[in-house]
Coordinates of C-alpha atoms in Angstrom, one line a residue:
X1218 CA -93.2 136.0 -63.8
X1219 CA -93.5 139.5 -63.1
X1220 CA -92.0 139.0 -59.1
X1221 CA -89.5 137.3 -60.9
X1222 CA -88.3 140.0 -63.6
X1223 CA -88.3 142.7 -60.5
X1224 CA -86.5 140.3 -58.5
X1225 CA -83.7 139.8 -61.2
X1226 CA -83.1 143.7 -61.7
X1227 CA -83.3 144.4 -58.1
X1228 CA -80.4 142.0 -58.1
X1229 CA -78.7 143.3 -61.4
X1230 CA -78.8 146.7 -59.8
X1231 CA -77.9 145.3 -56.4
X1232 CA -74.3 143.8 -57.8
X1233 CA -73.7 147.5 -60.2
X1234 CA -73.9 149.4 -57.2
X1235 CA -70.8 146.8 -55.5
X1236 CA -69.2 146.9 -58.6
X1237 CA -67.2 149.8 -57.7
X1238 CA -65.8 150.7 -53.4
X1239 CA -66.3 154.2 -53.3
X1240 CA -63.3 155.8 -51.4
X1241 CA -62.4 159.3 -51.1
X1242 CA -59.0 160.6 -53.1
X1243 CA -57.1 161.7 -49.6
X1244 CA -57.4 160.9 -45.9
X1245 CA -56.0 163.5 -43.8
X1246 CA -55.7 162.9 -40.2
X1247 CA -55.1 166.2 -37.8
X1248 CA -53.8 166.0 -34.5
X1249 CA -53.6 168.8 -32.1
X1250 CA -51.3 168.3 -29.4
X1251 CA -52.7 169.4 -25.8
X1252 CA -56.2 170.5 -27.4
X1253 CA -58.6 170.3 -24.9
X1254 CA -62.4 169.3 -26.1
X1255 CA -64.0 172.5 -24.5
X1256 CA -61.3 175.0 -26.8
X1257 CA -64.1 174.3 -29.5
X1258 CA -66.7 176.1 -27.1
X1259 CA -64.0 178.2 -24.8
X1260 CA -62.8 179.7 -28.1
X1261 CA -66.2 179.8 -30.3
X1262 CA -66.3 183.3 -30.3
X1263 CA -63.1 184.2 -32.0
X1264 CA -62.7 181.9 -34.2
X1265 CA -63.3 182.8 -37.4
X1266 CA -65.9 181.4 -39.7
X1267 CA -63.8 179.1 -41.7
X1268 CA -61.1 177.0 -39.5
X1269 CA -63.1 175.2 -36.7
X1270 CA -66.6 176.6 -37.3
X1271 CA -66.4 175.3 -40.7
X1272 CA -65.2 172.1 -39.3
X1273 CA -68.2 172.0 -37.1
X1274 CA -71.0 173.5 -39.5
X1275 CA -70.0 171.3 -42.2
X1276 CA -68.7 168.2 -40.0
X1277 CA -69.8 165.9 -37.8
X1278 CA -68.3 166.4 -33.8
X1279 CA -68.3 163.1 -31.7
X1280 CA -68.5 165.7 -28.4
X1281 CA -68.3 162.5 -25.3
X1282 CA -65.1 161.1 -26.8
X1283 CA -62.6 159.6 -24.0
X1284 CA -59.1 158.5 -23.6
X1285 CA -59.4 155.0 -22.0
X1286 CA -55.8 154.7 -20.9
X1287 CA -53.3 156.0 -18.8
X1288 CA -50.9 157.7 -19.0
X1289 CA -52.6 160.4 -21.4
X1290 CA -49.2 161.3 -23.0
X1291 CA -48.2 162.9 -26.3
X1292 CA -46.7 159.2 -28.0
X1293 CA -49.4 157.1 -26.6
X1294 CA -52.5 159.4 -27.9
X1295 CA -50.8 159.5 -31.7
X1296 CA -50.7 156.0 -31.4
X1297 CA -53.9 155.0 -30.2
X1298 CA -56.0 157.6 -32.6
X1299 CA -54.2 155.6 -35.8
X1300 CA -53.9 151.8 -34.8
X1301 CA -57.3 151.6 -32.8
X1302 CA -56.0 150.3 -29.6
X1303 CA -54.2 150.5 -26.0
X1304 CA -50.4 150.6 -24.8
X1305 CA -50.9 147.3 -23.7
X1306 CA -51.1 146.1 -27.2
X1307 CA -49.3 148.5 -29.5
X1308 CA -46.5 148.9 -27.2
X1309 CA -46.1 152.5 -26.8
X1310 CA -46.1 152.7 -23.3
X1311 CA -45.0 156.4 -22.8
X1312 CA -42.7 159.2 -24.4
X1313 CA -40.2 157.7 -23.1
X1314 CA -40.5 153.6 -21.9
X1315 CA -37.9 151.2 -20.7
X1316 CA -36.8 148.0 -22.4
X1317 CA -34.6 145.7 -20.6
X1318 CA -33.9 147.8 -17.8
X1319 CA -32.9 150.4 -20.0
X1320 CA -34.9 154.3 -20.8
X1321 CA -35.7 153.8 -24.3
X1322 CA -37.4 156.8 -26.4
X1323 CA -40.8 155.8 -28.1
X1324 CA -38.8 156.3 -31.7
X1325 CA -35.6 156.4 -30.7
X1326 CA -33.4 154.1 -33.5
X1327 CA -29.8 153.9 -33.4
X1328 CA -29.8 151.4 -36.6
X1329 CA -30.9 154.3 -39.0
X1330 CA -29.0 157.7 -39.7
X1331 CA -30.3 161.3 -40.4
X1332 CA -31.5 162.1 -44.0
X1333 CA -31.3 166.1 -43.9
X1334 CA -28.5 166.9 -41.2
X1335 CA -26.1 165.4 -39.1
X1336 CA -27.5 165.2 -35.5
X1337 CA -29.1 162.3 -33.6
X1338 CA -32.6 164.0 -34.3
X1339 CA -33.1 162.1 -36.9
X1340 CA -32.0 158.9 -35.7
X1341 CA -36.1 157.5 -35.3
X1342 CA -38.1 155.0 -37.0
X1343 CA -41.3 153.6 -35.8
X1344 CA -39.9 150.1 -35.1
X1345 CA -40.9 149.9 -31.1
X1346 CA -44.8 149.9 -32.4
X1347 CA -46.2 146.3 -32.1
X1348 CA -49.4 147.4 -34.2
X1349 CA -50.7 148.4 -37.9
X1350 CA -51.6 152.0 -38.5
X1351 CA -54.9 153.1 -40.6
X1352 CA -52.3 154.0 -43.4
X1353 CA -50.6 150.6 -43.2
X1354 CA -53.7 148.9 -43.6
X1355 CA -55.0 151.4 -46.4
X1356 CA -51.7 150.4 -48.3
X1357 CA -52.4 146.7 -47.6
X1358 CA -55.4 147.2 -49.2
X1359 CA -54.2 148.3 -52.6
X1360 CA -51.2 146.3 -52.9
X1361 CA -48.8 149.3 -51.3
X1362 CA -50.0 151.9 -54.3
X1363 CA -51.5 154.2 -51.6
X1364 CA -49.1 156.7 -50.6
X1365 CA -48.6 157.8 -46.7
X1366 CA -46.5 160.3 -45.4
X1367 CA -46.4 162.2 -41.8
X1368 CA -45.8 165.8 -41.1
X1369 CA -45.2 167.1 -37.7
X1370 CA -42.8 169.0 -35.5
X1371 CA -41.9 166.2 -33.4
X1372 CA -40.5 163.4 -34.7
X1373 CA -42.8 160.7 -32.7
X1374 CA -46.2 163.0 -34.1
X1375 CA -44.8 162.5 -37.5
X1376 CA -43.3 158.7 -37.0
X1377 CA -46.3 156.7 -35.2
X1378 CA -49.1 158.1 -36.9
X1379 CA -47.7 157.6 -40.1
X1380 CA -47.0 154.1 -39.3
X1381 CA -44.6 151.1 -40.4
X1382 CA -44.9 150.9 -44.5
X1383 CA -45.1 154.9 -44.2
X1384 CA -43.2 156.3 -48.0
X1385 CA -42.0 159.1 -45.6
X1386 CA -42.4 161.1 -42.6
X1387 CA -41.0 164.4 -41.3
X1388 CA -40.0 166.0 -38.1
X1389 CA -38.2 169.2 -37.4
X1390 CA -34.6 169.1 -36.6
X1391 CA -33.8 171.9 -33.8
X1392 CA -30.1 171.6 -34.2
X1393 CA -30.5 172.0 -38.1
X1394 CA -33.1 174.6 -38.3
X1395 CA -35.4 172.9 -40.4
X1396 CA -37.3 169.4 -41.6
X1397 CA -35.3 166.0 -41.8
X1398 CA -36.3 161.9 -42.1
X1399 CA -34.8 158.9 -41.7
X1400 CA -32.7 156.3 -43.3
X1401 CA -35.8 153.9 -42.2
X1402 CA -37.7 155.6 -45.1
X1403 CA -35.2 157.5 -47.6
X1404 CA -31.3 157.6 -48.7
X1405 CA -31.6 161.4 -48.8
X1406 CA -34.4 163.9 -49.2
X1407 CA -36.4 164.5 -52.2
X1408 CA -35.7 167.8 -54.2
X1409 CA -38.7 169.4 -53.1
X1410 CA -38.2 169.1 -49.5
X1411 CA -34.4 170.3 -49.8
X1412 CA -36.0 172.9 -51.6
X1413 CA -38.6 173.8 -48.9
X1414 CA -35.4 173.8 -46.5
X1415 CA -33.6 176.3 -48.2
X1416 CA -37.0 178.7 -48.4
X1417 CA -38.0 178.0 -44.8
X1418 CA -36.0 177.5 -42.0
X1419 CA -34.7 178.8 -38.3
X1420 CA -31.3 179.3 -36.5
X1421 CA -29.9 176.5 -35.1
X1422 CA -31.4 176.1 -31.8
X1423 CA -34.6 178.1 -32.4
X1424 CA -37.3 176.5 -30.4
X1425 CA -40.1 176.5 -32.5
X1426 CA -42.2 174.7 -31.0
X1427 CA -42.5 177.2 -28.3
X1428 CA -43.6 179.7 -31.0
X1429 CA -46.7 180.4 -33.2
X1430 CA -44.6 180.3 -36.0
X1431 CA -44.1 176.4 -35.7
X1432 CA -48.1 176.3 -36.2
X1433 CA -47.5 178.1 -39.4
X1434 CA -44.7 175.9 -40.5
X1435 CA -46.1 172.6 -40.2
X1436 CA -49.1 173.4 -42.0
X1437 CA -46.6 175.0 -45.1
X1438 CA -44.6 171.7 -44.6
X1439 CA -47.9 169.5 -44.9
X1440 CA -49.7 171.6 -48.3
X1441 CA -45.8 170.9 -49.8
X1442 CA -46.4 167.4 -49.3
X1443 CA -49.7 167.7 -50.3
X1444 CA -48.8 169.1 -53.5
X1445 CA -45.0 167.9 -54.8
X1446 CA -46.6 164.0 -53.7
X1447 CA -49.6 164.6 -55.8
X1448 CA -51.9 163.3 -52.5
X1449 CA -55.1 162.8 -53.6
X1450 CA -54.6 162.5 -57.1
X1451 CA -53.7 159.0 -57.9
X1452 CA -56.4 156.1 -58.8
X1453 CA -56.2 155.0 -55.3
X1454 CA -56.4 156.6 -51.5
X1455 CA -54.1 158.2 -50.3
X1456 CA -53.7 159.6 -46.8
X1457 CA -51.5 162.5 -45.0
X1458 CA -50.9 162.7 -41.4
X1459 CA -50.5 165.8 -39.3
X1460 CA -50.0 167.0 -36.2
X1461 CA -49.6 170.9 -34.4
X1462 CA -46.8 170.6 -31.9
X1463 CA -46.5 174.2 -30.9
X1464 CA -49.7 174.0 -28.6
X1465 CA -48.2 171.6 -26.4
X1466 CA -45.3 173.3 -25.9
X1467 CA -47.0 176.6 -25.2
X1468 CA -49.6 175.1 -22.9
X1469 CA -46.7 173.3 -20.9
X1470 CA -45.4 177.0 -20.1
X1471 CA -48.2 178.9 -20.1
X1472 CA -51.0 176.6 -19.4
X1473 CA -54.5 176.4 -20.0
X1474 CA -55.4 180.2 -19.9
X1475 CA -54.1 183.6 -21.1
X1476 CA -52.8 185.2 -24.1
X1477 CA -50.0 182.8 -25.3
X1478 CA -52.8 180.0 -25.4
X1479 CA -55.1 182.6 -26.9
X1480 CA -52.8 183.1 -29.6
X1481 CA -51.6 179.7 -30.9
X1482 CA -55.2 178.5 -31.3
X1483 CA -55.7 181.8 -32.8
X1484 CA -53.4 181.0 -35.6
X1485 CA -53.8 177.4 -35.5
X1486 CA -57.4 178.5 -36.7
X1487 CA -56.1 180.9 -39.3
X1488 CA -54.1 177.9 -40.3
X1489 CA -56.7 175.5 -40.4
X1490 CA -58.5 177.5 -42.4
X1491 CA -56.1 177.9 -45.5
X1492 CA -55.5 174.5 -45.0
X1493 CA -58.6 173.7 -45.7
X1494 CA -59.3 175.9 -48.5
X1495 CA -55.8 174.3 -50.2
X1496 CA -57.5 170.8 -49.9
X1497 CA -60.9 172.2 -51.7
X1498 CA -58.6 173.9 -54.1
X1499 CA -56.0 170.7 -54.7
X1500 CA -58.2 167.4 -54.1
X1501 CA -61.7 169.0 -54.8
X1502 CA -64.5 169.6 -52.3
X1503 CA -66.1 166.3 -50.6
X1504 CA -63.0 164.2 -52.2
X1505 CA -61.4 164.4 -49.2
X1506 CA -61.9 162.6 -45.6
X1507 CA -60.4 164.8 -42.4
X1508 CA -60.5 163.8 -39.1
X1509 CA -59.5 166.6 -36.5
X1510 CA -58.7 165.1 -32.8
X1511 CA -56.2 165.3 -29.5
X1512 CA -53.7 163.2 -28.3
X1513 CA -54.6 164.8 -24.9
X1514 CA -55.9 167.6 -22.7
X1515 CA -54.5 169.4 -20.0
X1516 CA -55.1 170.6 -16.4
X1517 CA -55.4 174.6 -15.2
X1518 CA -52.3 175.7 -13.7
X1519 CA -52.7 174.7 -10.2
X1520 CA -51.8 178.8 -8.9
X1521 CA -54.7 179.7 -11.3
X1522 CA -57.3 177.3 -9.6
X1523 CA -56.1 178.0 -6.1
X1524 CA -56.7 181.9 -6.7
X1525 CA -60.7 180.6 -7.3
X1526 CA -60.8 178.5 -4.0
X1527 CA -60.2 175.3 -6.5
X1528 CA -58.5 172.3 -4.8
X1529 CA -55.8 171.8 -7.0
X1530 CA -52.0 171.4 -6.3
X1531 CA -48.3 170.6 -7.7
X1532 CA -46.5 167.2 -7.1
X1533 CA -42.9 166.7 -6.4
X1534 CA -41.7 164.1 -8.1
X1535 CA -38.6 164.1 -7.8
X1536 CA -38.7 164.6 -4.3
X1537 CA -40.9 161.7 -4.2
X1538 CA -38.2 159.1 -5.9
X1539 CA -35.2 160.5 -3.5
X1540 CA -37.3 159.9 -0.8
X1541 CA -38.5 156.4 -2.0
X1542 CA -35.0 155.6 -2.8
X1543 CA -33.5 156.4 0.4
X1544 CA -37.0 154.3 2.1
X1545 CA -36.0 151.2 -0.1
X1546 CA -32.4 151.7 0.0
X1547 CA -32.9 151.4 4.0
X1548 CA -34.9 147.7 3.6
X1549 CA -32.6 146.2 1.3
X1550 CA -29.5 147.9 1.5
X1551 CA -29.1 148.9 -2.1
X1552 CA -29.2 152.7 -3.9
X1553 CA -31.9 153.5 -6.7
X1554 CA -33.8 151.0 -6.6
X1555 CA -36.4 153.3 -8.2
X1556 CA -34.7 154.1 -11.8
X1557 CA -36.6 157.2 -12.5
X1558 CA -40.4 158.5 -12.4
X1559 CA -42.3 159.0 -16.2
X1560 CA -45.9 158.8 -16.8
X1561 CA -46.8 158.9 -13.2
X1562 CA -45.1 155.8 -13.2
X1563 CA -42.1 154.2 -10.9
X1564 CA -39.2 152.0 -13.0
X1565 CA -37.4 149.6 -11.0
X1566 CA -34.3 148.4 -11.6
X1567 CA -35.0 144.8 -12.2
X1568 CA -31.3 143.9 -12.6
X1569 CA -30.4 145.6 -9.7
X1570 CA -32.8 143.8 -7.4
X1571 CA -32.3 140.2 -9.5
X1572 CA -28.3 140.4 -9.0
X1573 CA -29.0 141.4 -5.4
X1574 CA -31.1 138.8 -4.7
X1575 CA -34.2 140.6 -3.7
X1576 CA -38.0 139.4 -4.0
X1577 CA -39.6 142.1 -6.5
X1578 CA -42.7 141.7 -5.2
X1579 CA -41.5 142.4 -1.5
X1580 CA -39.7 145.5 -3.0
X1581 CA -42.9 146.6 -5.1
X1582 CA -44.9 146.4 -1.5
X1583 CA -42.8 148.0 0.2
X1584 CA -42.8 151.0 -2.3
X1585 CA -46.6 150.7 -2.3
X1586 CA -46.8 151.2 1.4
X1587 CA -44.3 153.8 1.6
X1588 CA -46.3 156.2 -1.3
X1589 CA -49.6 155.5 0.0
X1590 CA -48.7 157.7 3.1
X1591 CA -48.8 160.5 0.8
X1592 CA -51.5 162.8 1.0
X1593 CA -51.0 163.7 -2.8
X1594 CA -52.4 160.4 -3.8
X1595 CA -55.7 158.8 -4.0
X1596 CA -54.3 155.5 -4.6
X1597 CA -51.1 153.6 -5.9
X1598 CA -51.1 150.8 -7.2
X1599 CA -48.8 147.6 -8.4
X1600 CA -49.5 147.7 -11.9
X1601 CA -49.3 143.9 -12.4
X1602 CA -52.0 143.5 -9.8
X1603 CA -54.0 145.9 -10.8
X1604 CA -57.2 143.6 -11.4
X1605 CA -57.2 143.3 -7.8
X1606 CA -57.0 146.7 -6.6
X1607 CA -59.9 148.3 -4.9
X1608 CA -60.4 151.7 -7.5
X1609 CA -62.7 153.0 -9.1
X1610 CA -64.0 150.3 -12.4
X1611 CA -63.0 152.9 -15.3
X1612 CA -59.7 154.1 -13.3
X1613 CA -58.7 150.2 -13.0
X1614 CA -59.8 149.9 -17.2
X1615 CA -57.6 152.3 -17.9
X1616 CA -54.8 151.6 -15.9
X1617 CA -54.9 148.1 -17.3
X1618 CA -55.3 149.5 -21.3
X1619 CA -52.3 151.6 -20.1
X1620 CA -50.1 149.0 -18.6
X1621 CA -47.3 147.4 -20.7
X1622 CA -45.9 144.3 -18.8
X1623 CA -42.7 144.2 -20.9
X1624 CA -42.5 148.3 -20.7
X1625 CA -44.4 150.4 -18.3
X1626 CA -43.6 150.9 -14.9
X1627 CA -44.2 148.7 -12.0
X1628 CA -46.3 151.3 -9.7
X1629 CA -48.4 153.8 -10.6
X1630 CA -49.6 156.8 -8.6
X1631 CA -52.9 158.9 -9.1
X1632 CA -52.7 162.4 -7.8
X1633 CA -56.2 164.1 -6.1
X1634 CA -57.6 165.8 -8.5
X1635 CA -56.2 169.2 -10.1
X1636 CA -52.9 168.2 -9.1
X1637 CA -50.3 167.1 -11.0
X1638 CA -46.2 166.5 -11.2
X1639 CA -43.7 168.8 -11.7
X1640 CA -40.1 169.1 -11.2
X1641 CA -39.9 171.7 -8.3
X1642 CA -43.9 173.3 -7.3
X1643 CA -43.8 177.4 -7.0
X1644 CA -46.3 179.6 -6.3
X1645 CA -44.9 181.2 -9.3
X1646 CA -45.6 178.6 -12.0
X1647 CA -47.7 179.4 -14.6
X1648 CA -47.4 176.0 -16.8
X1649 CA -49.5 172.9 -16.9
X1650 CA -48.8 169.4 -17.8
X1651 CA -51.2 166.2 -18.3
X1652 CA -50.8 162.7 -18.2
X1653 CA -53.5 161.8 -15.7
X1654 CA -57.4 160.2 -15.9
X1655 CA -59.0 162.8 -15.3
X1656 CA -61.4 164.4 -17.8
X1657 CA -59.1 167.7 -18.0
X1658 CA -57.0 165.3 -19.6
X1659 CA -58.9 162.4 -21.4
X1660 CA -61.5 164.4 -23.1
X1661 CA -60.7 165.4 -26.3
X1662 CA -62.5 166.3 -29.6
X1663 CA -63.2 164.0 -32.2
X1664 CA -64.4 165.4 -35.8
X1665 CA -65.1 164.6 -39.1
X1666 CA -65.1 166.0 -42.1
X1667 CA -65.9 166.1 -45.4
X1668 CA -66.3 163.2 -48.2
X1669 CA -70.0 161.2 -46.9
X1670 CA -70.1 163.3 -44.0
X1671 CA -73.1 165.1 -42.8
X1672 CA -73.1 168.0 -40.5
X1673 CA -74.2 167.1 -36.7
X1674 CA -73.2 165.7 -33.9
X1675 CA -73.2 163.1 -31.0
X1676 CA -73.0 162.4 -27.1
X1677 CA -72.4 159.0 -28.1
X1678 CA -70.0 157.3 -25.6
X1679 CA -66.9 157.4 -27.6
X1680 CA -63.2 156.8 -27.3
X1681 CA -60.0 157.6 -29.0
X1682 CA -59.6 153.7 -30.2
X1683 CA -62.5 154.5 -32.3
X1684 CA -61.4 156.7 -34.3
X1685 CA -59.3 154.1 -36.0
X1686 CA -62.4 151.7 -37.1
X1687 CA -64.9 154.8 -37.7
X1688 CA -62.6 155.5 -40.6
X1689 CA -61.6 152.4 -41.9
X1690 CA -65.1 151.5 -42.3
X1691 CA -65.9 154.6 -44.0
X1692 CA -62.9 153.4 -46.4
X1693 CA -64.2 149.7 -46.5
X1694 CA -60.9 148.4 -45.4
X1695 CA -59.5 146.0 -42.6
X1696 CA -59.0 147.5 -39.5
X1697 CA -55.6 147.8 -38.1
X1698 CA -54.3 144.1 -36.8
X1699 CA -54.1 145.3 -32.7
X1700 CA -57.5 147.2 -33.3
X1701 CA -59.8 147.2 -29.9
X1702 CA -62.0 150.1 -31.0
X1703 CA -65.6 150.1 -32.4
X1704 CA -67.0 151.8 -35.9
X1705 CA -68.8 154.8 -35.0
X1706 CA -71.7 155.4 -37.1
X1707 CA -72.8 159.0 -38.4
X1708 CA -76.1 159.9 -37.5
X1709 CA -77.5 163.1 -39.0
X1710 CA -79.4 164.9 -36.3
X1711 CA -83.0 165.5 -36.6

């Protein structure tokens, strides 16, 4: 009788501890474009103690965490971080993709109109993605009473992480000076974000995401949100998407090393570090769950690496496409065969060679055989064959998680290593770019933060599809519906 009596309240306080799924009030997911996994380390020193050394004294840093596709561009790595899987399912296959034989930008949408100004920049919606997002799955999960809204410079860092049933999402318009949105989500802006406008804003035509300041703007533009939304503050989850576009564009010109790059991460950390403090102050400490990650690294300038005896080196690609056009256009007697060159990827002209009569796959050998006399490359390879190519097993995995049959390109090259494309090679450059395998570009950090999480960390195999699952299992939801990743689990270090 006794075994029984224990029995029933074990149970009784079994079911009262289920009656209720804890979630946090806010999810806040924060992307930094072009952040390398060793800045953490590179700049420990001057960081200060409450941006990233909070994050990691208080958080928990997955260190071993991977990009398992190529190309490792900006689109694709917001993409994968918030629907948990691969181009080759959600359908971003690049920046910029083609879609019946035509170049088609990842959000492009000429169906929806500017909220906020006049210009084409706010012609975007996130109706190319073929997946769910984290936040459309956390609204599915409460009947659509979560709230989800994307902050970001760019428009597809704003867009795709936000995902499909987003309420809003909001890019900066360089023509207008200042934030704008969609007819996809909004007949015109709310009051508080015209209002933000009118306090904060550039000339026309100010690049700011070449400048620190856009660092310091997105972060104002997110804590608005934040606030005027009420994020974190309703009886359900909500969850606010950001990303820092001004280190890309920095890194692209000035690369990997030197004061420019010094700087933005410099105030990125300042940043970070209000932002945080705003969260404690708005949604309480440990109410909130943040994520910090990458969409992707970036090489050393290849001038910089040479100066220390480093193989390294810049590719010509557009060189290489004139020259592959003229090789093809000599075999079967028709110009541009080869569309264009994006994502270390050729585009052929399917309609070209269809209406001309041409075998594709003759045409896709013969532009195999003509690039593989390159001494740039390590291999190319015919992307629809590429289970039968003889690479390296996690080169061939992620050239086939990359490869988009109805939108990538048909060939793909992979440069030696430390060498990478750009539009006319100096010995005067002083930029970098990405898009490649290699660990300069696929490693990237992964850390949490905040409500349930314990400081530590982990050398746990790890990759950027996880970071989906981890935190909808944290949240006890569904994971999104194209989802290939696996839940990590928080260990606390001993």
């Amino acid at each position: 009788m006794k075994k029984l009596v224990c029995f029933a309240i074990m149970m009784a306080f079994s079911l009262s501890s289920f009656s209720k799924i804890e979630r946090p009030k806010l999810v806040v997911g924060l992307v930094v474009d072009q952040m390398r996994w060793d800045y953490l380390s590179y700049y420990y020193d001057k960081y200060g103690e409450d941006g990233f050394k909070r994050l990691l004294n208080e958080g928990y840093s997955f260190d071993n965490t991977l990009i398992n596709y190529i190309p490792t561009v900006t689109a694709i790595g917001h993409t994968s971080v918030y629907t948990g899987t691969v181009p080759s399912l959600h359908g971003i296959a690049g920046n910029y993709f083609v879609i019946n034989d035509k170049a088609t930008y990842c959000c492009n949408d000429t169906s929806v109109k500017s909220i906020g100004s006049n210009s084409k920049e706010g012609q975007m919606s996130p109706r190319n993605l073929l997946a769910t997002t984290i936040g459309d799955v956390l609204k599915i999960s409460d009947d659509f009473k979560s709230k989800v809204i994307g902050v970001a410079l760019k428009d597809r860092a704003a867009i795709l992480p936000a995902g499909h049933s987003a309420d809003a999402a909001y890019w900066w318009d360089t023509s207008a000076g200042h934030f704008v949105s969609s007819s996809y989500y909004m007949d015109k802006l709310p009051e508080w974000v015209e209002k933000f406008n009118k306090e904060n804003h550039t000339k026309p035509k100010f690049n700011i995401r070449e400048s620190n300041l856009g660092v310091d703007m997105t972060f104002k533009m997110a804590l608005a949100a934040l606030r005027n939304e009420q994020l974190g503050k309703h009886d359900v989850t909500d969850m606010l998407t950001v990303s820092i576009s001004s280190t890309d564009a920095i890194g692209h010109s000035y690369s990997t090393r030197g004061k420019e790059n010094e700087e933005v991460f410099m105030t990125l950390d300042k940043g970070l570090s209000e932002f945080l403090k705003a969260l404690d102050n708005e949604v309480g400490k440990g109410n909130y769950l943040l994520f910090l990650t990458a969409d992707h690294g970036a090489a050393h300038n290849y001038n910089y690496m040479q100066n220390h005896k480093i193989p390294a080196g810049g590719w010509n690609y557009k060189k290489t496409v004139k020259e592959l056009n003229a090789h093809l256009q000599e075999k079967f007697g028709k110009e541009k065969i080869v569309m264009f060159e994006d994502n270390y990827q050729m585009y052929l002209n399917d309609s070209l060679i269809a209406s001309a009569g041409i075998e594709k796959e003759k045409v896709v050998k013969e532009a195999v055989d003509f690039l593989e006399q390159d001494d740039d490359f390590l291999y190319v390879i015919d992307n629809k064959h590429a289970t039968e190519a003889v690479i390296p097993a996690r080169i061939k995995e992620m050239l086939i998680n990359g490869y988009n049959h109805k939108r990538s390109g048909e060939i793909t090259v992979v440069p030696r290593a430390g060498y990478f494309g750009v539009s006319k090679p100096s010995p005067d450059y002083k930029g970098t770019s990405h898009g490649e395998w290699n660990p300069y570009d696929a490693h990237i950090p992964f850390i949490l933060m905040g409500w349930n999480v314990p400081n530590g960390s982990s050398n746990e195999p790890t990759h950027i599809v996880d970071i989906a699952p981890t935190i909808c299992a944290m949240l006890h939801i569904q994971m999104p519906n194209s989802c290939i990743g696996d839940a990590k689990t928080v260990k606390i270090n001993h």
